[in-house]
Amino acid sequence: MTISVPVVAPYLSTIRSFPNDPEHKFCYVAWVYRGAKYMVRTIYFNGRFDGRDSPSVFNQIVDGTLWSAVNTTSDYAPGNLHNDQLL
């Protein structure tokens, strides 16, 4: 599914939706090395695909552990958020 709102980068026009369902994991796989550190950048764009006019708020979980809470409220006016974390 794609959105019809103009976006800065074309890859932000594809919808990724991960329902709040504790019985299922919605994952991306990244191969890692023990002891190494990784910078992970996640990018969000709220294209209002759900019809609601409110910013996205959700948790990011890595390997079953809460990684960060993402609240795009302060970034809602420009429409996107870069969230960098060192793992």
CSV table of C-alpha atoms in Angstrom, one decimal, residues 12 33 39 54 73:
chain,number,residue,atom,x,y,z
A,12,LEU,CA,8.6,7.0,2.8
A,33,TYR,CA,28.7,-9.5,15.8
A,39,MET,CA,24.1,2.8,14.9
A,54,SER,CA,-2.6,13.0,15.1
A,73,THR,CA,4.5,15.0,18.4
